PDB file of C-alpha atoms and ligand atoms in Angstrom:
ATOM      1  CA  UNK A   1     116.965  92.173 209.836  1.00 87.00           C
ATOM      2  CA  UNK A   2     115.616  93.264 206.540  1.00 97.00           C
ATOM      3  CA  UNK A   3     112.667  90.501 204.630  1.00 98.00           C
ATOM      4  CA  UNK A   4     113.928  91.372 200.691  1.00 98.00           C
ATOM      5  CA  UNK A   5     110.792  90.413 198.150  1.00 98.00           C
ATOM      6  CA  UNK A   6     111.983  87.575 195.498  1.00 98.00           C
ATOM      7  CA  UNK A   7     111.937  90.840 192.606  1.00 98.00           C
ATOM      8  CA  UNK A   8     114.390  92.944 194.887  1.00 98.00           C
ATOM      9  CA  UNK A   9     116.940  90.139 196.075  1.00 98.00           C
ATOM     10  CA  UNK A  10     117.240  88.935 192.749  1.00 98.00           C
ATOM     11  CA  UNK A  11     118.724  93.145 191.028  1.00 98.00           C
ATOM     12  CA  UNK A  12     120.564  92.903 194.638  1.00 98.00           C
ATOM     13  CA  UNK A  13     122.660  89.944 193.043  1.00 98.00           C
ATOM     14  CA  UNK A  14     122.255  91.085 189.576  1.00 97.00           C
ATOM     15  CA  UNK A  15     123.205  94.934 190.222  1.00 97.00           C
ATOM     16  CA  UNK A  16     119.963  96.523 188.743  1.00 98.00           C
ATOM     17  CA  UNK A  17     119.055  99.816 189.783  1.00 98.00           C
ATOM     18  CA  UNK A  18     116.337 100.064 192.551  1.00 98.00           C
ATOM     19  CA  UNK A  19     113.771 102.776 193.502  1.00 99.00           C
ATOM     20  CA  UNK A  20     112.772 102.427 197.215  1.00 99.00           C
ATOM     21  CA  UNK A  21     108.507 103.331 197.250  1.00 98.00           C
ATOM     22  CA  UNK A  22     107.168 104.285 200.564  1.00 98.00           C
ATOM     23  CA  UNK A  23     104.036 102.829 202.012  1.00 98.00           C
ATOM     24  CA  UNK A  24     101.972 105.393 203.905  1.00 97.00           C
ATOM     25  CA  UNK A  25     100.990 106.955 200.814  1.00 96.00           C
ATOM     26  CA  UNK A  26      99.323 103.161 200.077  1.00 97.00           C
ATOM     27  CA  UNK A  27      97.733 103.065 203.942  1.00 97.00           C
ATOM     28  CA  UNK A  28      97.061 106.300 205.177  1.00 95.00           C
ATOM     29  CA  UNK A  29      97.688 108.646 201.851  1.00 94.00           C
ATOM     30  CA  UNK A  30      95.339 107.270 199.195  1.00 95.00           C
ATOM     31  CA  UNK A  31      91.399 106.271 199.655  1.00 95.00           C
ATOM     32  CA  UNK A  32      90.394 101.943 198.861  1.00 96.00           C
ATOM     33  CA  UNK A  33      90.510 100.676 196.372  1.00 96.00           C
ATOM     34  CA  UNK A  34      92.447 102.947 194.478  1.00 96.00           C
ATOM     35  CA  UNK A  35      95.350 102.821 196.962  1.00 97.00           C
ATOM     36  CA  UNK A  36      95.832  99.489 195.438  1.00 98.00           C
ATOM     37  CA  UNK A  37      95.533 100.121 191.698  1.00 98.00           C
ATOM     38  CA  UNK A  38      97.415 103.161 192.636  1.00 97.00           C
ATOM     39  CA  UNK A  39     100.340 100.969 194.645  1.00 98.00           C
ATOM     40  CA  UNK A  40     100.409  98.565 191.975  1.00 98.00           C
ATOM     41  CA  UNK A  41     101.140 101.300 189.001  1.00 98.00           C
ATOM     42  CA  UNK A  42     103.898 102.761 190.820  1.00 98.00           C
ATOM     43  CA  UNK A  43     105.982  99.838 190.592  1.00 98.00           C
ATOM     44  CA  UNK A  44     105.157  99.382 186.674  1.00 98.00           C
ATOM     45  CA  UNK A  45     106.258 102.134 185.947  1.00 98.00           C
ATOM     46  CA  UNK A  46     109.308 101.697 187.538  1.00 98.00           C
ATOM     47  CA  UNK A  47     109.920  98.520 185.910  1.00 98.00           C
ATOM     48  CA  UNK A  48     108.722  99.927 182.749  1.00 98.00           C
ATOM     49  CA  UNK A  49     111.747 102.454 182.801  1.00 98.00           C
ATOM     50  CA  UNK A  50     114.406  99.842 183.465  1.00 98.00           C
ATOM     51  CA  UNK A  51     114.515  99.551 187.445  1.00 98.00           C
ATOM     52  CA  UNK A  52     113.736  97.889 190.086  1.00 98.00           C
ATOM     53  CA  UNK A  53     110.710  99.129 192.314  1.00 98.00           C
ATOM     54  CA  UNK A  54     111.153  98.054 195.915  1.00 99.00           C
ATOM     55  CA  UNK A  55     108.148  99.174 198.490  1.00 98.00           C
ATOM     56  CA  UNK A  56     109.066  99.283 201.974  1.00 98.00           C
ATOM     57  CA  UNK A  57     106.350  98.312 205.454  1.00 98.00           C
ATOM     58  CA  UNK A  58     106.745  96.808 208.190  1.00 98.00           C
ATOM     59  CA  UNK A  59     104.263  93.240 208.388  1.00 98.00           C
ATOM     60  CA  UNK A  60     104.640  91.835 211.405  1.00 98.00           C
ATOM     61  CA  UNK A  61     107.110  93.260 213.023  1.00 98.00           C
ATOM     62  CA  UNK A  62     109.987  92.765 210.369  1.00 98.00           C
ATOM     63  CA  UNK A  63     111.466  94.998 208.014  1.00 98.00           C
ATOM     64  CA  UNK A  64     110.248  94.577 204.346  1.00 98.00           C
ATOM     65  CA  UNK A  65     111.785  95.828 201.358  1.00 98.00           C
ATOM     66  CA  UNK A  66     109.939  94.762 198.274  1.00 98.00           C
ATOM     67  CA  UNK A  67     106.036  93.345 199.107  1.00 98.00           C
ATOM     68  CA  UNK A  68     105.113  90.095 197.013  1.00 98.00           C
ATOM     69  CA  UNK A  69     101.614  90.716 195.941  1.00 98.00           C
ATOM     70  CA  UNK A  70      99.585  89.105 198.792  1.00 98.00           C
ATOM     71  CA  UNK A  71     101.923  91.954 201.083  1.00 98.00           C
ATOM     72  CA  UNK A  72     100.820  94.845 199.041  1.00 98.00           C
ATOM     73  CA  UNK A  73      97.305  94.172 199.329  1.00 98.00           C
ATOM     74  CA  UNK A  74      97.680  93.491 202.694  1.00 98.00           C
ATOM     75  CA  UNK A  75      99.559  97.256 203.634  1.00 98.00           C
ATOM     76  CA  UNK A  76      96.650  98.482 200.893  1.00 98.00           C
ATOM     77  CA  UNK A  77      93.681  96.843 202.721  1.00 98.00           C
ATOM     78  CA  UNK A  78      94.305  95.449 205.545  1.00 97.00           C
ATOM     79  CA  UNK A  79      92.803  97.464 208.723  1.00 95.00           C
ATOM     80  CA  UNK A  80      95.312  98.291 211.703  1.00 93.00           C
ATOM     81  CA  UNK A  81      97.820  98.884 209.739  1.00 97.00           C
ATOM     82  CA  UNK A  82      99.262 101.671 211.341  1.00 97.00           C
ATOM     83  CA  UNK A  83     101.644 105.276 210.128  1.00 96.00           C
ATOM     84  CA  UNK A  84     105.634 104.642 211.407  1.00 97.00           C
ATOM     85  CA  UNK A  85     108.202 106.720 211.538  1.00 97.00           C
ATOM     86  CA  UNK A  86     111.705 106.147 212.321  1.00 98.00           C
ATOM     87  CA  UNK A  87     110.836 106.346 215.861  1.00 98.00           C
ATOM     88  CA  UNK A  88     108.819 103.362 215.404  1.00 98.00           C
ATOM     89  CA  UNK A  89     110.573 100.639 214.444  1.00 98.00           C
ATOM     90  CA  UNK A  90     112.215  99.407 217.437  1.00 98.00           C
ATOM     91  CA  UNK A  91     108.544  99.198 218.922  1.00 98.00           C
ATOM     92  CA  UNK A  92     106.969  97.314 216.003  1.00 98.00           C
ATOM     93  CA  UNK A  93     110.017  94.990 215.772  1.00 97.00           C
ATOM     94  CA  UNK A  94     109.293  94.349 219.500  1.00 98.00           C
ATOM     95  CA  UNK A  95     105.825  93.971 219.317  1.00 97.00           C
ATOM     96  CA  UNK A  96     105.495  92.142 215.664  1.00 97.00           C
ATOM     97  CA  UNK A  97     103.128  94.600 214.405  1.00 97.00           C
ATOM     98  CA  UNK A  98     102.486  96.369 211.531  1.00 98.00           C
ATOM     99  CA  UNK A  99     102.690  99.445 210.156  1.00 98.00           C
ATOM    100  CA  UNK A 100     103.373 101.918 206.827  1.00 98.00           C
ATOM    101  CA  UNK A 101     106.120 104.040 206.204  1.00 98.00           C
ATOM    102  CA  UNK A 102     106.464 107.595 206.804  1.00 97.00           C
ATOM    103  CA  UNK A 103     109.462 108.547 204.694  1.00 98.00           C
ATOM    104  CA  UNK A 104     111.054 109.624 206.840  1.00 98.00           C
ATOM    105  CA  UNK A 105     110.872 105.993 207.692  1.00 98.00           C
ATOM    106  CA  UNK A 106     111.269 104.160 204.075  1.00 98.00           C
ATOM    107  CA  UNK A 107     114.401 106.671 203.981  1.00 98.00           C
ATOM    108  CA  UNK A 108     116.316 104.937 206.777  1.00 98.00           C
ATOM    109  CA  UNK A 109     115.115 102.022 205.170  1.00 98.00           C
ATOM    110  CA  UNK A 110     116.087 102.125 202.141  1.00 98.00           C
ATOM    111  CA  UNK A 111     119.712 103.871 203.298  1.00 98.00           C
ATOM    112  CA  UNK A 112     120.358 100.715 204.966  1.00 98.00           C
ATOM    113  CA  UNK A 113     119.358  98.082 201.919  1.00 98.00           C
ATOM    114  CA  UNK A 114     122.074 100.561 200.203  1.00 97.00           C
ATOM    115  CA  UNK A 115     118.993 102.026 197.826  1.00 98.00           C
ATOM    116  CA  UNK A 116     120.055 105.555 196.826  1.00 98.00           C
ATOM    117  CA  UNK A 117     116.820 106.692 195.144  1.00 98.00           C
ATOM    118  CA  UNK A 118     113.333 107.321 196.523  1.00 98.00           C
ATOM    119  CA  UNK A 119     109.960 108.081 195.391  1.00 98.00           C
ATOM    120  CA  UNK A 120     107.120 109.813 197.028  1.00 98.00           C
ATOM    121  CA  UNK A 121     104.304 112.096 196.972  1.00 96.00           C
ATOM    122  CA  UNK A 122     105.293 115.274 198.914  1.00 95.00           C
ATOM    123  CA  UNK A 123     107.522 115.588 202.216  1.00 96.00           C
ATOM    124  CA  UNK A 124     106.477 116.078 205.426  1.00 94.00           C
ATOM    125  CA  UNK A 125     107.734 119.283 207.002  1.00 96.00           C
ATOM    126  CA  UNK A 126     106.306 122.468 209.270  1.00 96.00           C
ATOM    127  CA  UNK A 127     102.592 122.749 209.983  1.00 93.00           C
ATOM    128  CA  UNK A 128     100.853 126.039 210.416  1.00 90.00           C
ATOM    129  CA  UNK A 129      99.462 127.362 213.612  1.00 83.00           C
ATOM    130  CA  UNK A 130     101.592 127.705 216.160  1.00 81.00           C
ATOM    131  CA  UNK A 131     101.230 123.772 218.005  1.00 81.00           C
ATOM    132  CA  UNK A 132     104.871 122.878 217.366  1.00 89.00           C
ATOM    133  CA  UNK A 133     103.786 120.064 214.698  1.00 92.00           C
ATOM    134  CA  UNK A 134     106.732 119.628 212.618  1.00 95.00           C
ATOM    135  CA  UNK A 135     107.338 116.653 210.739  1.00 95.00           C
ATOM    136  CA  UNK A 136     109.624 113.737 211.815  1.00 97.00           C
ATOM    137  CA  UNK A 137     110.835 113.744 207.720  1.00 97.00           C
ATOM    138  CA  UNK A 138     112.833 117.146 207.713  1.00 98.00           C
ATOM    139  CA  UNK A 139     115.156 115.484 210.637  1.00 98.00           C
ATOM    140  CA  UNK A 140     114.969 112.191 209.310  1.00 98.00           C
ATOM    141  CA  UNK A 141     116.190 113.873 205.831  1.00 98.00           C
ATOM    142  CA  UNK A 142     119.044 115.682 207.258  1.00 98.00           C
ATOM    143  CA  UNK A 143     120.696 112.127 208.752  1.00 98.00           C
ATOM    144  CA  UNK A 144     119.677 109.870 206.126  1.00 98.00           C
ATOM    145  CA  UNK A 145     122.330 109.606 202.625  1.00 98.00           C
ATOM    146  CA  UNK A 146     119.376 109.024 199.267  1.00 98.00           C
ATOM    147  CA  UNK A 147     118.261 111.199 196.712  1.00 98.00           C
ATOM    148  CA  UNK A 148     114.467 111.687 197.241  1.00 98.00           C
ATOM    149  CA  UNK A 149     111.919 113.086 194.875  1.00 98.00           C
ATOM    150  CA  UNK A 150     108.733 115.091 195.387  1.00 98.00           C
ATOM    151  CA  UNK A 151     106.282 117.423 194.210  1.00 98.00           C
ATOM    152  CA  UNK A 152     107.339 119.592 197.127  1.00 95.00           C
ATOM    153  CA  UNK A 153     105.284 120.044 200.411  1.00 92.00           C
ATOM    154  CA  UNK A 154     101.848 119.388 200.560  1.00 86.00           C
ATOM    155  CA  UNK A 155      99.699 123.666 201.008  1.00 84.00           C
ATOM    156  CA  UNK A 156      98.598 122.015 203.635  1.00 86.00           C
ATOM    157  CA  UNK A 157     101.725 122.885 205.410  1.00 93.00           C
ATOM    158  CA  UNK A 158     104.191 125.953 206.086  1.00 96.00           C
ATOM    159  CA  UNK A 159     106.147 126.074 202.810  1.00 96.00           C
ATOM    160  CA  UNK A 160     107.884 129.183 204.020  1.00 96.00           C
ATOM    161  CA  UNK A 161     108.914 127.350 207.503  1.00 97.00           C
ATOM    162  CA  UNK A 162     109.619 124.724 206.017  1.00 97.00           C
ATOM    163  CA  UNK A 163     111.993 126.003 203.257  1.00 98.00           C
ATOM    164  CA  UNK A 164     114.103 127.494 205.872  1.00 97.00           C
ATOM    165  CA  UNK A 165     114.120 124.704 208.300  1.00 97.00           C
ATOM    166  CA  UNK A 166     116.019 122.717 205.343  1.00 98.00           C
ATOM    167  CA  UNK A 167     118.134 125.033 204.616  1.00 98.00           C
ATOM    168  CA  UNK A 168     118.911 125.139 208.414  1.00 98.00           C
ATOM    169  CA  UNK A 169     119.298 120.976 208.506  1.00 98.00           C
ATOM    170  CA  UNK A 170     121.897 121.955 205.787  1.00 98.00           C
ATOM    171  CA  UNK A 171     119.284 119.408 203.057  1.00 98.00           C
ATOM    172  CA  UNK A 172     120.100 120.576 199.598  1.00 98.00           C
ATOM    173  CA  UNK A 173     116.585 121.304 197.084  1.00 98.00           C
ATOM    174  CA  UNK A 174     117.008 120.792 193.539  1.00 98.00           C
ATOM    175  CA  UNK A 175     114.319 122.335 190.892  1.00 98.00           C
ATOM    176  CA  UNK A 176     113.954 119.804 188.413  1.00 98.00           C
ATOM    177  CA  UNK A 177     113.457 121.961 185.222  1.00 98.00           C
ATOM    178  CA  UNK A 178     112.211 124.494 187.346  1.00 98.00           C
ATOM    179  CA  UNK A 179     113.663 127.433 189.820  1.00 98.00           C
ATOM    180  CA  UNK A 180     110.401 127.714 191.633  1.00 98.00           C
ATOM    181  CA  UNK A 181     109.236 125.786 194.873  1.00 98.00           C
ATOM    182  CA  UNK A 182     106.908 123.180 194.060  1.00 97.00           C
ATOM    183  CA  UNK A 183     103.705 123.214 195.497  1.00 95.00           C
ATOM    184  CA  UNK A 184     102.534 119.602 195.324  1.00 96.00           C
ATOM    185  CA  UNK A 185      99.040 120.050 193.829  1.00 96.00           C
ATOM    186  CA  UNK A 186     100.398 123.187 192.665  1.00 96.00           C
ATOM    187  CA  UNK A 187     102.889 123.694 189.847  1.00 96.00           C
ATOM    188  CA  UNK A 188     104.053 126.320 191.983  1.00 96.00           C
ATOM    189  CA  UNK A 189     104.343 126.902 195.819  1.00 95.00           C
ATOM    190  CA  UNK A 190     105.431 130.929 195.103  1.00 95.00           C
ATOM    191  CA  UNK A 191     108.823 130.258 196.505  1.00 97.00           C
ATOM    192  CA  UNK A 192     112.090 129.650 194.327  1.00 97.00           C
ATOM    193  CA  UNK A 193     115.046 127.101 194.764  1.00 97.00           C
ATOM    194  CA  UNK A 194     117.765 128.342 193.869  1.00 97.00           C
ATOM    195  CA  UNK A 195     118.960 125.412 191.801  1.00 98.00           C
ATOM    196  CA  UNK A 196     117.811 123.887 188.825  1.00 98.00           C
ATOM    197  CA  UNK A 197     118.670 120.831 186.835  1.00 98.00           C
ATOM    198  CA  UNK A 198     117.610 119.573 183.204  1.00 98.00           C
ATOM    199  CA  UNK A 199     118.283 116.069 183.453  1.00 98.00           C
ATOM    200  CA  UNK A 200     118.898 113.169 185.430  1.00 98.00           C
ATOM    201  CA  UNK A 201     122.461 112.979 184.853  1.00 98.00           C
ATOM    202  CA  UNK A 202     123.110 116.374 186.280  1.00 98.00           C
ATOM    203  CA  UNK A 203     121.417 115.262 190.158  1.00 98.00           C
ATOM    204  CA  UNK A 204     123.617 111.753 189.439  1.00 98.00           C
ATOM    205  CA  UNK A 205     126.814 114.115 188.989  1.00 98.00           C
ATOM    206  CA  UNK A 206     125.971 116.302 192.879  1.00 98.00           C
ATOM    207  CA  UNK A 207     124.753 113.081 194.465  1.00 98.00           C
ATOM    208  CA  UNK A 208     128.673 111.802 193.681  1.00 97.00           C
ATOM    209  CA  UNK A 209     130.274 115.254 194.628  1.00 98.00           C
ATOM    210  CA  UNK A 210     128.840 114.809 198.169  1.00 97.00           C
ATOM    211  CA  UNK A 211     132.484 112.844 199.499  1.00 96.00           C
ATOM    212  CA  UNK A 212     134.855 114.922 198.338  1.00 98.00           C
ATOM    213  CA  UNK A 213     133.294 117.540 200.340  1.00 98.00           C
ATOM    214  CA  UNK A 214     132.507 115.205 203.511  1.00 97.00           C
ATOM    215  CA  UNK A 215     128.301 116.333 202.875  1.00 97.00           C
ATOM    216  CA  UNK A 216     127.021 112.168 202.316  1.00 97.00           C
ATOM    217  CA  UNK A 217     125.311 112.100 205.625  1.00 96.00           C
ATOM    218  CA  UNK A 218     121.789 114.090 204.185  1.00 98.00           C
ATOM    219  CA  UNK A 219     119.431 113.908 201.450  1.00 98.00           C
ATOM    220  CA  UNK A 220     119.561 115.405 198.224  1.00 98.00           C
ATOM    221  CA  UNK A 221     115.618 116.425 197.566  1.00 98.00           C
ATOM    222  CA  UNK A 222     114.372 116.748 193.768  1.00 98.00           C
ATOM    223  CA  UNK A 223     111.638 118.483 193.643  1.00 98.00           C
ATOM    224  CA  UNK A 224     109.108 117.670 190.456  1.00 98.00           C
ATOM    225  CA  UNK A 225     106.103 119.787 189.740  1.00 98.00           C
ATOM    226  CA  UNK A 226     103.279 118.427 188.910  1.00 97.00           C
ATOM    227  CA  UNK A 227     102.705 118.835 185.050  1.00 95.00           C
ATOM    228  CA  UNK A 228      98.601 119.618 185.271  1.00 95.00           C
ATOM    229  CA  UNK A 229      97.637 121.051 188.989  1.00 96.00           C
ATOM    230  CA  UNK A 230      94.431 121.465 190.604  1.00 97.00           C
ATOM    231  CA  UNK A 231      92.015 124.597 189.716  1.00 97.00           C
ATOM    232  CA  UNK A 232      93.525 127.115 191.889  1.00 96.00           C
ATOM    233  CA  UNK A 233      90.562 128.178 193.341  1.00 97.00           C
ATOM    234  CA  UNK A 234      89.456 124.633 194.051  1.00 97.00           C
ATOM    235  CA  UNK A 235      92.626 124.527 196.407  1.00 96.00           C
ATOM    236  CA  UNK A 236      92.575 127.231 197.627  1.00 95.00           C
ATOM    237  CA  UNK A 237      88.646 126.905 198.900  1.00 96.00           C
ATOM    238  CA  UNK A 238      89.647 122.880 200.095  1.00 96.00           C
ATOM    239  CA  UNK A 239      92.793 123.797 202.089  1.00 94.00           C
ATOM    240  CA  UNK A 240      90.983 127.144 203.682  1.00 95.00           C
ATOM    241  CA  UNK A 241      88.041 125.222 204.988  1.00 96.00           C
ATOM    242  CA  UNK A 242      90.313 121.653 205.615  1.00 95.00           C
ATOM    243  CA  UNK A 243      92.364 123.591 207.719  1.00 93.00           C
ATOM    244  CA  UNK A 244      89.076 124.968 209.670  1.00 95.00           C
ATOM    245  CA  UNK A 245      87.536 121.210 209.485  1.00 96.00           C
ATOM    246  CA  UNK A 246      90.868 119.819 211.093  1.00 94.00           C
ATOM    247  CA  UNK A 247      90.799 122.827 214.090  1.00 93.00           C
ATOM    248  CA  UNK A 248      87.081 121.706 215.119  1.00 96.00           C
ATOM    249  CA  UNK A 249      87.756 118.561 214.518  1.00 97.00           C
ATOM    250  CA  UNK A 250      90.593 119.009 217.256  1.00 95.00           C
ATOM    251  CA  UNK A 251      92.723 116.389 214.962  1.00 94.00           C
ATOM    252  CA  UNK A 252      96.631 116.487 215.953  1.00 90.00           C
ATOM    253  CA  UNK A 253      99.931 114.648 215.570  1.00 90.00           C
ATOM    254  CA  UNK A 254     100.056 112.146 213.277  1.00 90.00           C
ATOM    255  CA  UNK A 255      96.390 112.203 212.043  1.00 93.00           C
ATOM    256  CA  UNK A 256      96.436 115.654 210.610  1.00 91.00           C
ATOM    257  CA  UNK A 257      98.241 114.680 207.210  1.00 91.00           C
ATOM    258  CA  UNK A 258      95.508 111.761 206.777  1.00 94.00           C
ATOM    259  CA  UNK A 259      93.045 114.125 207.489  1.00 96.00           C
ATOM    260  CA  UNK A 260      93.227 117.001 205.419  1.00 94.00           C
ATOM    261  CA  UNK A 261      94.664 114.644 202.829  1.00 93.00           C
ATOM    262  CA  UNK A 262      90.735 112.912 203.100  1.00 95.00           C
ATOM    263  CA  UNK A 263      88.843 115.931 202.747  1.00 96.00           C
ATOM    264  CA  UNK A 264      90.752 117.415 199.682  1.00 96.00           C
ATOM    265  CA  UNK A 265      89.959 113.630 198.260  1.00 96.00           C
ATOM    266  CA  UNK A 266      86.141 113.325 199.344  1.00 96.00           C
ATOM    267  CA  UNK A 267      85.237 117.409 199.159  1.00 97.00           C
ATOM    268  CA  UNK A 268      86.849 117.919 195.649  1.00 97.00           C
ATOM    269  CA  UNK A 269      85.090 114.551 194.466  1.00 96.00           C
ATOM    270  CA  UNK A 270      88.125 112.965 193.620  1.00 96.00           C
ATOM    271  CA  UNK A 271      90.376 115.828 191.891  1.00 97.00           C
ATOM    272  CA  UNK A 272      92.536 116.510 194.012  1.00 96.00           C
ATOM    273  CA  UNK A 273      93.045 112.730 194.452  1.00 96.00           C
ATOM    274  CA  UNK A 274      93.767 111.916 190.681  1.00 97.00           C
ATOM    275  CA  UNK A 275      96.436 114.942 191.062  1.00 97.00           C
ATOM    276  CA  UNK A 276      97.695 113.491 193.905  1.00 96.00           C
ATOM    277  CA  UNK A 277      97.408 109.862 191.419  1.00 97.00           C
ATOM    278  CA  UNK A 278     100.177 112.063 188.945  1.00 98.00           C
ATOM    279  CA  UNK A 279     102.156 112.968 191.490  1.00 97.00           C
ATOM    280  CA  UNK A 280     103.591 110.261 192.341  1.00 97.00           C
ATOM    281  CA  UNK A 281     103.503 108.105 189.154  1.00 98.00           C
ATOM    282  CA  UNK A 282     105.625 111.495 187.473  1.00 98.00           C
ATOM    283  CA  UNK A 283     107.742 111.043 190.546  1.00 98.00           C
ATOM    284  CA  UNK A 284     108.272 107.218 190.552  1.00 98.00           C
ATOM    285  CA  UNK A 285     109.338 107.985 186.918  1.00 98.00           C
ATOM    286  CA  UNK A 286     112.082 110.515 187.529  1.00 98.00           C
ATOM    287  CA  UNK A 287     113.160 108.229 190.608  1.00 98.00           C
ATOM    288  CA  UNK A 288     114.025 105.474 187.984  1.00 98.00           C
ATOM    289  CA  UNK A 289     115.807 107.358 185.604  1.00 98.00           C
ATOM    290  CA  UNK A 290     118.089 108.995 188.173  1.00 98.00           C
ATOM    291  CA  UNK A 291     118.479 105.663 189.686  1.00 98.00           C
ATOM    292  CA  UNK A 292     119.334 104.594 185.509  1.00 98.00           C
ATOM    293  CA  UNK A 293     121.996 107.491 185.779  1.00 98.00           C
ATOM    294  CA  UNK A 294     123.595 106.285 188.619  1.00 96.00           C
TER     295      UNK A 294
HETATM  296  N1  PSU B   1     102.330 112.297 200.946  1.00 86.50           N
HETATM  297  C1  PSU B   1     101.860 112.330 199.766  1.00 86.50           C
HETATM  298  N2  PSU B   1     100.700 111.832 200.875  1.00 86.50           N
HETATM  299  C2  PSU B   1     101.077 111.010 201.741  1.00 86.50           C
HETATM  300  C3  PSU B   1     102.213 111.716 202.398  1.00 86.50           C
HETATM  301  C4  PSU B   1     103.357 112.488 201.661  1.00 86.50           C
HETATM  302  O1  PSU B   1     101.229 112.766 198.869  1.00 86.50           O
HETATM  303  O2  PSU B   1     100.351 110.045 202.671  1.00 86.50           O
HETATM  304  C5  PSU B   1     102.500 110.925 203.957  1.00 86.50           C
HETATM  305  C6  PSU B   1     104.353 110.087 203.805  1.00 86.50           C
HETATM  306  O3  PSU B   1     104.525 109.405 204.573  1.00 86.50           O
HETATM  307  C7  PSU B   1     105.092 111.097 204.704  1.00 86.50           C
HETATM  308  C8  PSU B   1     104.011 111.724 205.563  1.00 86.50           C
HETATM  309  O4  PSU B   1     106.119 111.395 205.639  1.00 86.50           O
HETATM  310  O5  PSU B   1     102.319 112.298 204.982  1.00 86.50           O
HETATM  311  C9  PSU B   1     103.653 113.201 206.779  1.00 86.50           C
HETATM  312  O6  PSU B   1     102.814 112.945 207.734  1.00 86.50           O
HETATM  313  P1  PSU B   1     103.411 113.696 208.899  1.00 86.50           P
HETATM  314  O7  PSU B   1     103.060 114.853 208.705  1.00 86.50           O
HETATM  315  O8  PSU B   1     102.490 113.356 210.385  1.00 86.50           O
HETATM  316  O9  PSU B   1     104.802 113.765 209.379  1.00 86.50           O
HETATM  317 MN1   MN B   2     103.226 116.096 212.996  1.00 86.50          MN
END
């Protein structure tokens, strides 16, 4: 069912450390042409750390773990690459369509391929408002054994409700060198994290204890705050106006997150984009360090 890139196939044979990377961030989270260069830079960071990157996507109905250069280009530049979550995988396989995978779908495929560490930007979560919009990422992480490195959840979400849902779903949340839950563009969201870790080795140790206490079926979330945050006043203005704009334009369902990210990037004239890129790079580096520690 899985098509591996040459590099990832060799890494599996040689028992090298592998880091899964998601593709929705490339096709729907970052603007062209920067999306392709960022995807390439993120892979290079994983390699420079001594691990092997496996960007995951669906091409013509086939699951790809690791993309060749031309395939990465397709995800970044081809029109009609949809955003796919786990529920879409069988439909894509039978209709032979191409798609970028969300956190939920990427984690699902990575675990299926035997990969234990995954880097992304920010997780999906519970949206604001009373529309019952909750990302499938939350349910996905509750049933998928993987270490996921992120900068918390995007501030466009209801962070408090998202943390409550993660507790209900029994998904552990760790703060990397912090007790403050990061707010994606912001280093702190205003909510606390009970468990702080200070090294990749500590994260690996927690991961390895899970089998013994029979909690191996969920993800472990590692939150890694961005070093230089977006200006707070700018952030708050973007958030207020972006949410109002989404409501005026009746943006719903899976279009909400890409719409708000694009709004932030456009109206901040790239300032939020720079922070977003830093987040992805820093998470890829930490994920590679964790993969090596395992
Ligand atoms: N984080 C980013 N950029 C993104 C996303 C997360 O920095 O584009 C994507 C991820 O793929 C995540 C998805 O799984 O947004 C969540 O979308 P939704 O809220 O529709 O579940
Ligand atoms: Mn949604």
